[in-house]
Coordinates of C-alpha atoms in Angstrom, one line a residue:
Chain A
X1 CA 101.5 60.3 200.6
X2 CA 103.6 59.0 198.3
X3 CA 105.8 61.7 197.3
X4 CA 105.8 62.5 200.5
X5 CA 107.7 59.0 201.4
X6 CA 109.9 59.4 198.5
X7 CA 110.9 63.2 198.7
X8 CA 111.6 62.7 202.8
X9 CA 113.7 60.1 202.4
X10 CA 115.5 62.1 200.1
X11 CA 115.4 64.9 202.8
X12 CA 116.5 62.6 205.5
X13 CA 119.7 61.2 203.3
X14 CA 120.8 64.7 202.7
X15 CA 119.9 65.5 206.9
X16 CA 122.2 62.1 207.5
X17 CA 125.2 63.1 205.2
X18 CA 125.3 66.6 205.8
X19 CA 125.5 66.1 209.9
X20 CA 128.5 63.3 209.6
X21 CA 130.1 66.2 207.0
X22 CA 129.5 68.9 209.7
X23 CA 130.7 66.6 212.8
X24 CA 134.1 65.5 211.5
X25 CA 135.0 69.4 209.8
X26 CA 138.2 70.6 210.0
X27 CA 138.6 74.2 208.5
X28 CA 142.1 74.6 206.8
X29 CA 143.7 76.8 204.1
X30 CA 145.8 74.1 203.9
X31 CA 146.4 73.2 199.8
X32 CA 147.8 69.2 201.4
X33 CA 144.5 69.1 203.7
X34 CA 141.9 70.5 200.8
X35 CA 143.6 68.5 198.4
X36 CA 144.1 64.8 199.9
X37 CA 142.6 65.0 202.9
X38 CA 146.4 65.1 204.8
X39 CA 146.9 61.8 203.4
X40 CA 145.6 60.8 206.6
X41 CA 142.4 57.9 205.9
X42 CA 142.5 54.2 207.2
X43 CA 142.0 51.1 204.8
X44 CA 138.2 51.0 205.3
X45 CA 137.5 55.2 204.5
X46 CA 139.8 54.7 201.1
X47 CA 137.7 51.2 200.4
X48 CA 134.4 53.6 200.2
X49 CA 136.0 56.5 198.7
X50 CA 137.2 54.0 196.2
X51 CA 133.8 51.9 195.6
X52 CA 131.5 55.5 195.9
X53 CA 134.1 56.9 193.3
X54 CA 134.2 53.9 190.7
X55 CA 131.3 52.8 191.0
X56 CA 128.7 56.1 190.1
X57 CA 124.5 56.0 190.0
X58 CA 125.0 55.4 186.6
X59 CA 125.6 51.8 187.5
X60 CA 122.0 51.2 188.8
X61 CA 120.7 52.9 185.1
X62 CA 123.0 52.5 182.1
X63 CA 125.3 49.7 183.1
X64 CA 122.6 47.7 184.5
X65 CA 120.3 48.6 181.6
X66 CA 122.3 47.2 179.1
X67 CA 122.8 44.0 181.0
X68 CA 119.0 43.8 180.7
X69 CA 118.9 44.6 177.5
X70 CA 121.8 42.7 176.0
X71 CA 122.6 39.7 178.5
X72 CA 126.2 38.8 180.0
X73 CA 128.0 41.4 178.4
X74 CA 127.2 44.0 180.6
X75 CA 129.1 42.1 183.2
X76 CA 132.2 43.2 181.9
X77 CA 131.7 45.6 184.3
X78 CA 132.7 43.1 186.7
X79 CA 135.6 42.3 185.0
X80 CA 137.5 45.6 184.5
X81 CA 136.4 47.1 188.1
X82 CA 138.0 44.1 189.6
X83 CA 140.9 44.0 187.2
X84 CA 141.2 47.7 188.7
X85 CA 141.1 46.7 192.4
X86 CA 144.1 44.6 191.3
X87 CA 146.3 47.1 189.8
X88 CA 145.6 49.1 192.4
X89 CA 148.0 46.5 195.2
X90 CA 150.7 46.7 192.2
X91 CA 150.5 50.4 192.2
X92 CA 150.1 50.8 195.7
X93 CA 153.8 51.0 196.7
X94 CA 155.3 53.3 194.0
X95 CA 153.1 55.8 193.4
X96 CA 152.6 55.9 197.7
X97 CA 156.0 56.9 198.0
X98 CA 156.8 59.1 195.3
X99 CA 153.5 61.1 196.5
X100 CA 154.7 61.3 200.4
X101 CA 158.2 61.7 199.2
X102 CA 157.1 64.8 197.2
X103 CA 154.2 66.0 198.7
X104 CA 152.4 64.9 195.5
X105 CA 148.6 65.8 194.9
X106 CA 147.2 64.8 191.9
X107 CA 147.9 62.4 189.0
X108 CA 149.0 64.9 186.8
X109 CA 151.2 66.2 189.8
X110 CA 152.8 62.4 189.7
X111 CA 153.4 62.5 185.9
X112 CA 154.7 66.0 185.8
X113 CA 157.2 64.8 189.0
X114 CA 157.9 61.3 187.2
X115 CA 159.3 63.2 183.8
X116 CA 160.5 65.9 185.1
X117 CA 158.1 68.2 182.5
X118 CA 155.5 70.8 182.7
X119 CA 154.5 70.2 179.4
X120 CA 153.6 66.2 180.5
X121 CA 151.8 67.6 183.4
X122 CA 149.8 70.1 181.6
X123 CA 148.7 67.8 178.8
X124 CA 148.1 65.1 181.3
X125 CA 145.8 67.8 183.2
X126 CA 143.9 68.7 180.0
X127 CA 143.1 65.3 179.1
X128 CA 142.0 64.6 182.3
X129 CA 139.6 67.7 182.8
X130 CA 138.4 67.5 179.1
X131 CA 137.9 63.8 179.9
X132 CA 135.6 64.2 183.2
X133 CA 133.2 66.7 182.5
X134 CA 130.8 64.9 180.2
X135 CA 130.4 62.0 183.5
X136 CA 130.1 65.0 185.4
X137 CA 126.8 66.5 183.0
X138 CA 125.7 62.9 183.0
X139 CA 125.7 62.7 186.5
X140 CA 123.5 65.7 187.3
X141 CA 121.1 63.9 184.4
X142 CA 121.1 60.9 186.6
X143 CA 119.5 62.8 189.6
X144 CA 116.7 63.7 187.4
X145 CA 115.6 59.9 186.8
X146 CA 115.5 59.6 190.7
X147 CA 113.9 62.7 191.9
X148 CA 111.7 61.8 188.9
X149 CA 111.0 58.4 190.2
X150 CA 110.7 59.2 193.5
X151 CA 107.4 62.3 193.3
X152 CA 105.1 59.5 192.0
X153 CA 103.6 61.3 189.3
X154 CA 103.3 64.5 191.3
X155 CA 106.7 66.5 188.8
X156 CA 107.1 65.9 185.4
X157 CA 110.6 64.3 184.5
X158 CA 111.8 67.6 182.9
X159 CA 111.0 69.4 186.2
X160 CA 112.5 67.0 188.3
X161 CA 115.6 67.3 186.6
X162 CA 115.7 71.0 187.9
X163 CA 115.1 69.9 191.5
X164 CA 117.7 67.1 191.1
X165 CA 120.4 69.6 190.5
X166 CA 118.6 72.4 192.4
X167 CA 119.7 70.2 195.4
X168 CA 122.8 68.8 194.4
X169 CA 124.0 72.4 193.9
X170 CA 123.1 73.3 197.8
X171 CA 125.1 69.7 198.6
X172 CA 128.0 71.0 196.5
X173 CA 128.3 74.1 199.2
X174 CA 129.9 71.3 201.6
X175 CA 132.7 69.9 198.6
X176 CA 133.5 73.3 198.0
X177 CA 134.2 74.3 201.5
X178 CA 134.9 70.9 203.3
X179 CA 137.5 69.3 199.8
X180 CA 138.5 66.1 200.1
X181 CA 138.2 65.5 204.0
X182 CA 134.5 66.4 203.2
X183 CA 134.2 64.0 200.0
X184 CA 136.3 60.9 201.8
X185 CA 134.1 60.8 204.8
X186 CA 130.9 61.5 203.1
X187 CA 131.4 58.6 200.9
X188 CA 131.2 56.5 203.8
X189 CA 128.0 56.9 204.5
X190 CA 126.9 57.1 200.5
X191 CA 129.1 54.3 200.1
X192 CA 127.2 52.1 202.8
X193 CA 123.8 53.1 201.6
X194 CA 124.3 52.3 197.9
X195 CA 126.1 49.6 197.5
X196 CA 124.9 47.9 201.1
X197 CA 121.7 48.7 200.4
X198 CA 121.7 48.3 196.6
X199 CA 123.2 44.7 197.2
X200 CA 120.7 43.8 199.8
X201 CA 117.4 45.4 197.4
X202 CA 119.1 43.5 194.1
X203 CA 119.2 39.8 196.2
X204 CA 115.3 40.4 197.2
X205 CA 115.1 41.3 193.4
X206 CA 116.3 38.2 192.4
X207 CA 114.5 36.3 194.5
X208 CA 111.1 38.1 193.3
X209 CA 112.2 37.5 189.8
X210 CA 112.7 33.9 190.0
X211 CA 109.8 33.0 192.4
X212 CA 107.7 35.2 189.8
X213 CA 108.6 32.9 186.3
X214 CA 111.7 35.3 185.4
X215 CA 114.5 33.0 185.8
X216 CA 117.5 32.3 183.9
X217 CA 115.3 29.7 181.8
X218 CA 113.3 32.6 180.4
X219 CA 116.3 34.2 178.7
X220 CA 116.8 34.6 175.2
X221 CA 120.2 32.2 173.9
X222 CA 121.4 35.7 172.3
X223 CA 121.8 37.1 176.2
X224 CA 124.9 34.4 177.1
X225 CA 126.4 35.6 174.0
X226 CA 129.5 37.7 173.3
X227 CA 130.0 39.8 170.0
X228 CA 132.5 37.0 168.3
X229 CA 133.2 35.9 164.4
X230 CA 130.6 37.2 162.4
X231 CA 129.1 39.7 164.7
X232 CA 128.6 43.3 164.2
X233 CA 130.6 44.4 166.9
X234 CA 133.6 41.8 165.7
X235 CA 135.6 39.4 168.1
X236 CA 137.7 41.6 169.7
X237 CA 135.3 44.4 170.7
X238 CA 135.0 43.1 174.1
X239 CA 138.5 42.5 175.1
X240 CA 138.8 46.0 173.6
X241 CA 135.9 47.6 176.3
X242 CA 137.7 45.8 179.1
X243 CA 140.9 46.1 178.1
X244 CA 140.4 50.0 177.8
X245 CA 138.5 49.6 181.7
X246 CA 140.9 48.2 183.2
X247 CA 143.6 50.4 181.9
X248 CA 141.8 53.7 181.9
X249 CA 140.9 53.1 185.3
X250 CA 143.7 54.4 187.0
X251 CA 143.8 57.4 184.1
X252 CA 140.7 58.7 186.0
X253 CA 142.1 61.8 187.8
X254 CA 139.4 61.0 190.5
X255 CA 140.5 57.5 190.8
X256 CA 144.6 57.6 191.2
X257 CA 144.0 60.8 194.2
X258 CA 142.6 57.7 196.0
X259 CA 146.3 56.4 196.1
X260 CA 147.3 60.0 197.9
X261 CA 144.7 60.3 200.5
X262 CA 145.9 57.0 202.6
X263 CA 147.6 57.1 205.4
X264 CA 150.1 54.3 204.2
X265 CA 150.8 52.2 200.9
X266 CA 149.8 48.8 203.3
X267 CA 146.5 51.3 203.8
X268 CA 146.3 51.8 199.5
X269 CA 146.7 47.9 199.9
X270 CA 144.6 46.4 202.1
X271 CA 141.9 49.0 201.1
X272 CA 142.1 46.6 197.1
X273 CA 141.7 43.9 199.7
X274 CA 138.4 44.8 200.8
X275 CA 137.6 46.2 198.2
X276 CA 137.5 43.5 195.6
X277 CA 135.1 41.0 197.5
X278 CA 132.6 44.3 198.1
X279 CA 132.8 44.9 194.9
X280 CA 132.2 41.3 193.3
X281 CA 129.0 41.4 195.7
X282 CA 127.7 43.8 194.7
X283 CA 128.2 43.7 191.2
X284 CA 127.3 40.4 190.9
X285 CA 124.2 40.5 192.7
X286 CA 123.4 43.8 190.8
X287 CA 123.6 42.9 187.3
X288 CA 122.1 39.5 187.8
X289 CA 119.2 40.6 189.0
X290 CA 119.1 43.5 185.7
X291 CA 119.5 40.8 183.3
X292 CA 116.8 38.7 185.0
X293 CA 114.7 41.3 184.5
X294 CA 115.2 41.1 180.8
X295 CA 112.7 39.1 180.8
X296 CA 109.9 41.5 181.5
X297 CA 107.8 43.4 179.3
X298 CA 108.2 46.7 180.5
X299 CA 112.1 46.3 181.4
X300 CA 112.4 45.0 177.7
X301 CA 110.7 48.5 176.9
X302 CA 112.8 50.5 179.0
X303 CA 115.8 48.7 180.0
X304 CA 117.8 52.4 181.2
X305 CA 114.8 52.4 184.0
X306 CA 115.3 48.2 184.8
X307 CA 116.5 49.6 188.3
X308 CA 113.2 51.7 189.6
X309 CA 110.8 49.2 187.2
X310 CA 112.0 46.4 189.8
X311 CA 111.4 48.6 192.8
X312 CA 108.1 49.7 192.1
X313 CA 106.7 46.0 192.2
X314 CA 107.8 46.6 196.2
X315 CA 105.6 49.5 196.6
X316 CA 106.9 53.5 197.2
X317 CA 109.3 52.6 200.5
X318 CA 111.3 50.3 198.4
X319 CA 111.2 52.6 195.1
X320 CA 112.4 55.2 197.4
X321 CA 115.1 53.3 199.4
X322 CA 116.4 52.2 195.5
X323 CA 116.3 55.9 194.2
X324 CA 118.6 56.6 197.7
X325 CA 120.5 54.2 196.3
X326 CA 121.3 55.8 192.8
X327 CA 121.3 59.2 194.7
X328 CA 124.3 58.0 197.1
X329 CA 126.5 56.5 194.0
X330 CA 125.4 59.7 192.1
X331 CA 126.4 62.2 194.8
X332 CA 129.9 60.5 195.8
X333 CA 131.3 60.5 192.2
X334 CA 130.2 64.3 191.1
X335 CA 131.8 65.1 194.4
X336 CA 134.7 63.5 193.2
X337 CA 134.9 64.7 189.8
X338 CA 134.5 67.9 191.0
X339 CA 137.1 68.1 193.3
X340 CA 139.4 66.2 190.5
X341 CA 138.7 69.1 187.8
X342 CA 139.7 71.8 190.5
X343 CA 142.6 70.7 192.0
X344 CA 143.9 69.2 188.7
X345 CA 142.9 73.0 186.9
X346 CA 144.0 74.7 189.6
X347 CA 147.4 73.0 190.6
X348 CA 148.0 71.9 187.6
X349 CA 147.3 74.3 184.8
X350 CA 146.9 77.7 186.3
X351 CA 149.4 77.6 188.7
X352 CA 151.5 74.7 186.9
X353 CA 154.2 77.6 187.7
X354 CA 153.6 77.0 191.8
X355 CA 151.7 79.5 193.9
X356 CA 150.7 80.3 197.7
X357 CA 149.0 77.2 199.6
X358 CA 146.0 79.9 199.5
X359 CA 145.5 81.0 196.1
X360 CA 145.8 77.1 194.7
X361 CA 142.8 76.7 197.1
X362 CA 141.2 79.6 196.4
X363 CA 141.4 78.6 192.7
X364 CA 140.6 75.0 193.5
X365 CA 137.5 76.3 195.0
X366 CA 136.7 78.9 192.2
X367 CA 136.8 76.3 189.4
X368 CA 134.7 73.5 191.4
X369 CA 132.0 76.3 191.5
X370 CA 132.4 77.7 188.1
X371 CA 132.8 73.5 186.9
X372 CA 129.4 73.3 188.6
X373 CA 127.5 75.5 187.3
X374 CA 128.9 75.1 183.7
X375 CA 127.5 71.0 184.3
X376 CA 124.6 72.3 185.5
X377 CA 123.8 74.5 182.4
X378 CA 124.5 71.5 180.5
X379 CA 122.4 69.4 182.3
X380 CA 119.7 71.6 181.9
X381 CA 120.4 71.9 177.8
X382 CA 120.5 68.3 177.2
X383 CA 117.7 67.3 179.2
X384 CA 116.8 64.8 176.7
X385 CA 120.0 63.8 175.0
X386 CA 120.7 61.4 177.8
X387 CA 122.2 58.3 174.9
X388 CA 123.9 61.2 172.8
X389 CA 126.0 62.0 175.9
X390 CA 126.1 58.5 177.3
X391 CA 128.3 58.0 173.8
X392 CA 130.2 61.3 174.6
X393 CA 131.5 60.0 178.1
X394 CA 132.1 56.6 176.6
X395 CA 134.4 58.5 174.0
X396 CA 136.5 60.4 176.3
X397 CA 137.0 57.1 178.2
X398 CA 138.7 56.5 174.9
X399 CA 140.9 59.7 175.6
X400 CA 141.4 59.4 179.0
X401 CA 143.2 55.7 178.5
X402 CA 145.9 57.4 176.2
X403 CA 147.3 58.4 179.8
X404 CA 148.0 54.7 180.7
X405 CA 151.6 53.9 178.5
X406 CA 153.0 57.1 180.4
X407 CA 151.5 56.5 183.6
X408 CA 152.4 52.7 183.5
X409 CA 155.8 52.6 181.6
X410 CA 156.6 56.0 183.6
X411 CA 156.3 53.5 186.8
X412 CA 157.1 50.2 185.8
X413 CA 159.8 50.8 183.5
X414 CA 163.2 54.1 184.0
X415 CA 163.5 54.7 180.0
X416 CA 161.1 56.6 179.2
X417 CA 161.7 60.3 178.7
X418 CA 159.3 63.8 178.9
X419 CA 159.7 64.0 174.7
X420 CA 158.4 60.0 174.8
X421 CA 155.7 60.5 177.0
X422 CA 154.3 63.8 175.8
X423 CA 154.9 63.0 172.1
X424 CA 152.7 59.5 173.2
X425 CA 150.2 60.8 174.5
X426 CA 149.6 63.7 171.5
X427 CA 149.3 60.8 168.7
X428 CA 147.6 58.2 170.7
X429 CA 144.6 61.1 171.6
X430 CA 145.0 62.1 168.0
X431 CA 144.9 58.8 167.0
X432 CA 142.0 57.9 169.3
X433 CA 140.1 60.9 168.7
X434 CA 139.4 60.8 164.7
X435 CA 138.9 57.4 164.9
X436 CA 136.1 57.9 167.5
X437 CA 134.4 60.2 164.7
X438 CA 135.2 57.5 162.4
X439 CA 133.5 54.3 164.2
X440 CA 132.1 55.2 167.3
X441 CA 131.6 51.7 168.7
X442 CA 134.2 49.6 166.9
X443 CA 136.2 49.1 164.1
X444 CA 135.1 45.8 162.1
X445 CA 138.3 45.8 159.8
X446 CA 140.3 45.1 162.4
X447 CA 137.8 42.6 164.0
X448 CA 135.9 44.7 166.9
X449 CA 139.0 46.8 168.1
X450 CA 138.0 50.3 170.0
X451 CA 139.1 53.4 168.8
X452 CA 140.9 53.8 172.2
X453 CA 142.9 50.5 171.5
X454 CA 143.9 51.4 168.4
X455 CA 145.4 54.8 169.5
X456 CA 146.9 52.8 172.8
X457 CA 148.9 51.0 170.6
X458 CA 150.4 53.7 168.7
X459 CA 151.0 55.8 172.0
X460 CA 153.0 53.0 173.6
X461 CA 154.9 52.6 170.4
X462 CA 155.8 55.7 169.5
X463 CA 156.5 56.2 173.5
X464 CA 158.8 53.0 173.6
X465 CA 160.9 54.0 169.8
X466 CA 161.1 57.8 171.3
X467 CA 162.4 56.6 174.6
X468 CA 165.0 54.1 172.6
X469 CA 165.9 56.0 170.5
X470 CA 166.4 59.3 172.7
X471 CA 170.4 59.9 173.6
X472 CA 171.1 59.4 177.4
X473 CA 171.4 61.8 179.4
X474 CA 173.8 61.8 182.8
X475 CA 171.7 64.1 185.0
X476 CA 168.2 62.8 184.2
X477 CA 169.8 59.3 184.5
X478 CA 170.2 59.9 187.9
X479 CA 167.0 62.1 189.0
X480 CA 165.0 59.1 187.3
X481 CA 167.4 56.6 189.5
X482 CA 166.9 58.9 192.7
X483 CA 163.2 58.8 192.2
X484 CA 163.2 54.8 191.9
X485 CA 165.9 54.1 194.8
Chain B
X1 CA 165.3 34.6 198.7
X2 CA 161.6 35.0 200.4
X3 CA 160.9 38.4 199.1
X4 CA 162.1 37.5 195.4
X5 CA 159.3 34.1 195.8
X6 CA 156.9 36.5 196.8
X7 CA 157.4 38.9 193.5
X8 CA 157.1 36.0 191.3
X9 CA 154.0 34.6 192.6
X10 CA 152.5 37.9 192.7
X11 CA 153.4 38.8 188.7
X12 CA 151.8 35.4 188.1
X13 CA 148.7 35.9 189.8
X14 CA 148.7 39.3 187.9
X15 CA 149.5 37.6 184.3
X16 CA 147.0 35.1 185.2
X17 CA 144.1 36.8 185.9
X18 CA 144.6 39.1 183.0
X19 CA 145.0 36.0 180.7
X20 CA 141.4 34.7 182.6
X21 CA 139.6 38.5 181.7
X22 CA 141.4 39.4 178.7
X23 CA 142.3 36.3 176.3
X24 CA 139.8 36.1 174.0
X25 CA 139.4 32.2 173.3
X26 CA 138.4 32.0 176.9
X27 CA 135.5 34.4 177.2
X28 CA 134.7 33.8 173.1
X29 CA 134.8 30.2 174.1
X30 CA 133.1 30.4 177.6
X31 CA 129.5 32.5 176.7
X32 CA 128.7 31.3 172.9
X33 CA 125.0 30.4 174.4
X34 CA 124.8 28.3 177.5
X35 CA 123.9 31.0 180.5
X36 CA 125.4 28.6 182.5
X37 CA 129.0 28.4 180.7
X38 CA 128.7 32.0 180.3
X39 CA 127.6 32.9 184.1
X40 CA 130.6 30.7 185.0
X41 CA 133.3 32.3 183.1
X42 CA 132.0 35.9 184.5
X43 CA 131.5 34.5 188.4
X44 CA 133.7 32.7 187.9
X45 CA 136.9 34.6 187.2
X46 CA 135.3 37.2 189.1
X47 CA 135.5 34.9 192.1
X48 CA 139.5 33.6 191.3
X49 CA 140.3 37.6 191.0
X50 CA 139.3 38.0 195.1
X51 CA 140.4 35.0 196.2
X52 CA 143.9 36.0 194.0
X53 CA 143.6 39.2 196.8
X54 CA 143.2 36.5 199.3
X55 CA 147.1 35.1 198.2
X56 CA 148.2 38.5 197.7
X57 CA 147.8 39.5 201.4
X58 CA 149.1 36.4 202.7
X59 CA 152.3 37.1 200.6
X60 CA 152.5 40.8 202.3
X61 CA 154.9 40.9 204.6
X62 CA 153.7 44.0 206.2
X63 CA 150.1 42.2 207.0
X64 CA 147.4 44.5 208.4
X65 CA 149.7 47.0 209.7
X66 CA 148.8 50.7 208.2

């Protein structure tokens, strides 16, 4: 009976998403349409596409696992998603208008348009792909933990993990065919379910928690503690992990299309608007009730599972209305990220030359599959590598930041040249990259710093001397003044 | 003259908050080992980032309109 809750539900959330997909289809060839939807969404679609982007079902198991397992540090969460709602009104504006201006489609498309340079828009594209496809692999593993949670017993963990992506790859049939109309609207409804839901579920948590002698008072002094003088980590390693956040967050190739599918830059805007008290919310509610849990014997055993460990004390309709939960977050982002690697593969490496509306699709379409499957296959071959590739995507986050001095200077600031940027990017990923080898999680000799700090600095260095010291030049003058006016 | 107020006030809600999130004395200085200290400084400038969202689309001239 059990399963039998837990497997419909899941059966009915697919029924439900599927149906709103199906009702608001509009079949195109269209590159604009597949691509960014016809830049056509109001404030409230691009505040769930947003949310159900940023925020993936790995919240509900790593994120909120380390908060139980290591105390207020895992709320830096909070801090870099909400430092990202604000760049996002900054950004708004700018990177609107140059997109509408230019029929603009991906972030890669921006940079390459911004510079003036294949070469930036190529190497932007690679780092961007390279960057996504471990979260990608990680999010199919997530779908195992909930289908596993949710049969009760009745299929083994390494089994569920097959019927996890056995079903997400009959879901992907509607990303492929539907793009980014298909993803915006179906986040919607994900959005609602998991982080509505998830908000509502983590409050009666709390609640539980503290009415059952978990409360704050039960927490170790070592959980309101941050890595400082003396530690391990070294003083600086958190301002380094939200630091690299809050900056990587519009790097995320899946993250800046959000700016391109509005209908307006006051829609881009008053999206971070609601956005950023949903997001608190939830969050807050989220992770507090994770690091209450802390507390508990069998959280403190497995803190990864401190989501589904709290909903099982509800009985199976709660269990399974939380496992909806991770499944929503899970589905919207590897719908994103998948729609990010093909248009950004497509548009911007194979046919970084230009091509017919229809063959960019076509490609688009080809690579999502081919992406797909490739995830899928590794998925299936690191079953039960789940922390070795949890370090993997916290690495490239440490690539994907090095996009930030080009992205940010190339908006904020006219100087900067295509031999800056690209020259930038090159050592800060170089840069980044050994040192990743080197220390993993931070560097004590220089007191805690990321890897992805370190080579930040030396991309926006050697991005700001090149751009100094680089000769003027009359006719880029004034395509980089045309592009600001 | 209104739109240049407007600018200013919005770079220095953005240097403020990212002095709040980022500089380390305060968060070094804010969870050392009280939960309470600590929950305050992560609420807490949590809770001065929406309401800095609040100001910002007061200052918006274009309002709701999308």
């Amino acid at each position: 009976m059990d399963f039998l809750i837990g497997y419909g539900m899941i059966l009915a959330f697919f029924v439900l998403v599927i149906y709103v997909m199906e009702r608001t289809h509009k079949a195109s060839d269209d590159f604009s349409e597949f691509a960014v939807a016809g830049r056509s969404f109001g404030s409230w679609y691009q505040t769930m596409a947003f949310l159900n982007t940023w925020l993936p079902g790995t919240i509900f198991i790593a994120f909120a696992g380390w908060t139980a397992a290591a105390g207020v540090i895992g709320y830096y969460v909070l801090s870099y998603s909400l430092l990202a709602v604000l760049f996002m009104y900054y950004l708004a504006d700018r990177v609107f208008d140059w997109g509408k201006r230019h029929n603009l489609k991906t972030q890669s498309d921006f940079v390459g348009k911004r510079y003036n340079s294949d070469l930036v828009r190529v190497i932007a594209a690679i780092i961007g792909v390279v960057s996504i496809f471990p979260w990608l692999v990680l999010g199919f593993q997530s779908l195992g933990l909930v289908f596993s949670f949710l049969s009760f017993g009745r299929i083994s963990p390494e089994v569920a993990v097959f019927v996890g992506i056995a079903v997400l790859a009959i879901r992907q049939i509607w990303t492929v065919r539907m793009g980014m109309r298909g993803i915006v609207i179906s986040d919607m409804v994900q959005g609602i379910i998991a982080y509505g839901l998830g908000g509502l579920l983590s409050v009666a948590f709390i609640v539980m928690l503290i009415n059952s002698d978990h409360g704050f008072d039960k927490l170790s002094e070592n959980f309101a503690m941050l890595p400082s003088f003396g530690s391990d980590l070294g003083p600086f390693y958190y301002f380094s992990i939200v630091l690299t956040g809050a900056l990587g967050s519009w790097c995320w190739p899946d993250i800046f299309v959000r700016l391109f599918t509005a209908k307006s830059a006051q829609t881009v805007k008053n999206s971070a608007f609601k956005a950023a008290p949903l997001m608190f919310l939830f969050l807050a509610v989220m992770l507090t009730a994770a690091m209450l849990a802390g507390s508990m014997t069998d959280v403190a055993a497995a803190p990864d599972q401190v989501w589904f460990l709290l909903a099982s004390h509800g009985g199976p309709v709660v269990l399974s209305l939380a496992g909806i939960c991770v499944l929503a977050a899970t589905v919207g982002n590897i719908n994103a990220l998948t729609q990010a690697i093909g248009v950004h593969a497509a548009q911007d490496i194979f046919h970084v030359k230009g091509g017919s509306d229809h063959a960019i699709t076509r490609t688009a379409r080809i690579i999502i599959a081919v992406t797909t499957v490739l995830a899928i296959i590794g998925a299936v071959l690191t079953v039960s590598m789940t922390a070795g590739l949890l370090t993997l995507a916290l690495a490239a986050y440490q690539g994907i930041v090095q996009l930030a001095p080009s992205l940010y200077l190339g908006i904020l600031w006219r100087r900067p040249n295509a031999a800056a940027a690209a020259l930038g990017m090159i050592v800060g990923i170089v840069v980044a990259v050994t040192l990743q080898f080197l220390y993993p999680v931070s560097i004590p000799a220089l007191g805690g710093l990321t890897s992805g700090v370190v080579g930040l600095i030396c991309n926006t260095v050697v991005l700001v001397v090149v751009s100094m010291l680089s000769p003027s030049r009359k006719d880029e003058d004034e395509r980089v003044s045309a592009l600001f006016a | 003259m209104q739109q240049k107020k407007s600018k200013t006030i919005a770079t220095g809600i953005l240097i403020a908050n990212l002095l709040i999130m980022l500089f380390p004395p305060i968060h070094l200085g804010m969870a050392k080992g009280s939960m309470p200290m600590a929950l305050t400084f992560f609420l807490g400038s949590g809770l001065i980032l929406v309401l800095s969202m609040v100001v910002l689309r007061s200052l918006d001239a274009s309002g709701t309109e999308e």
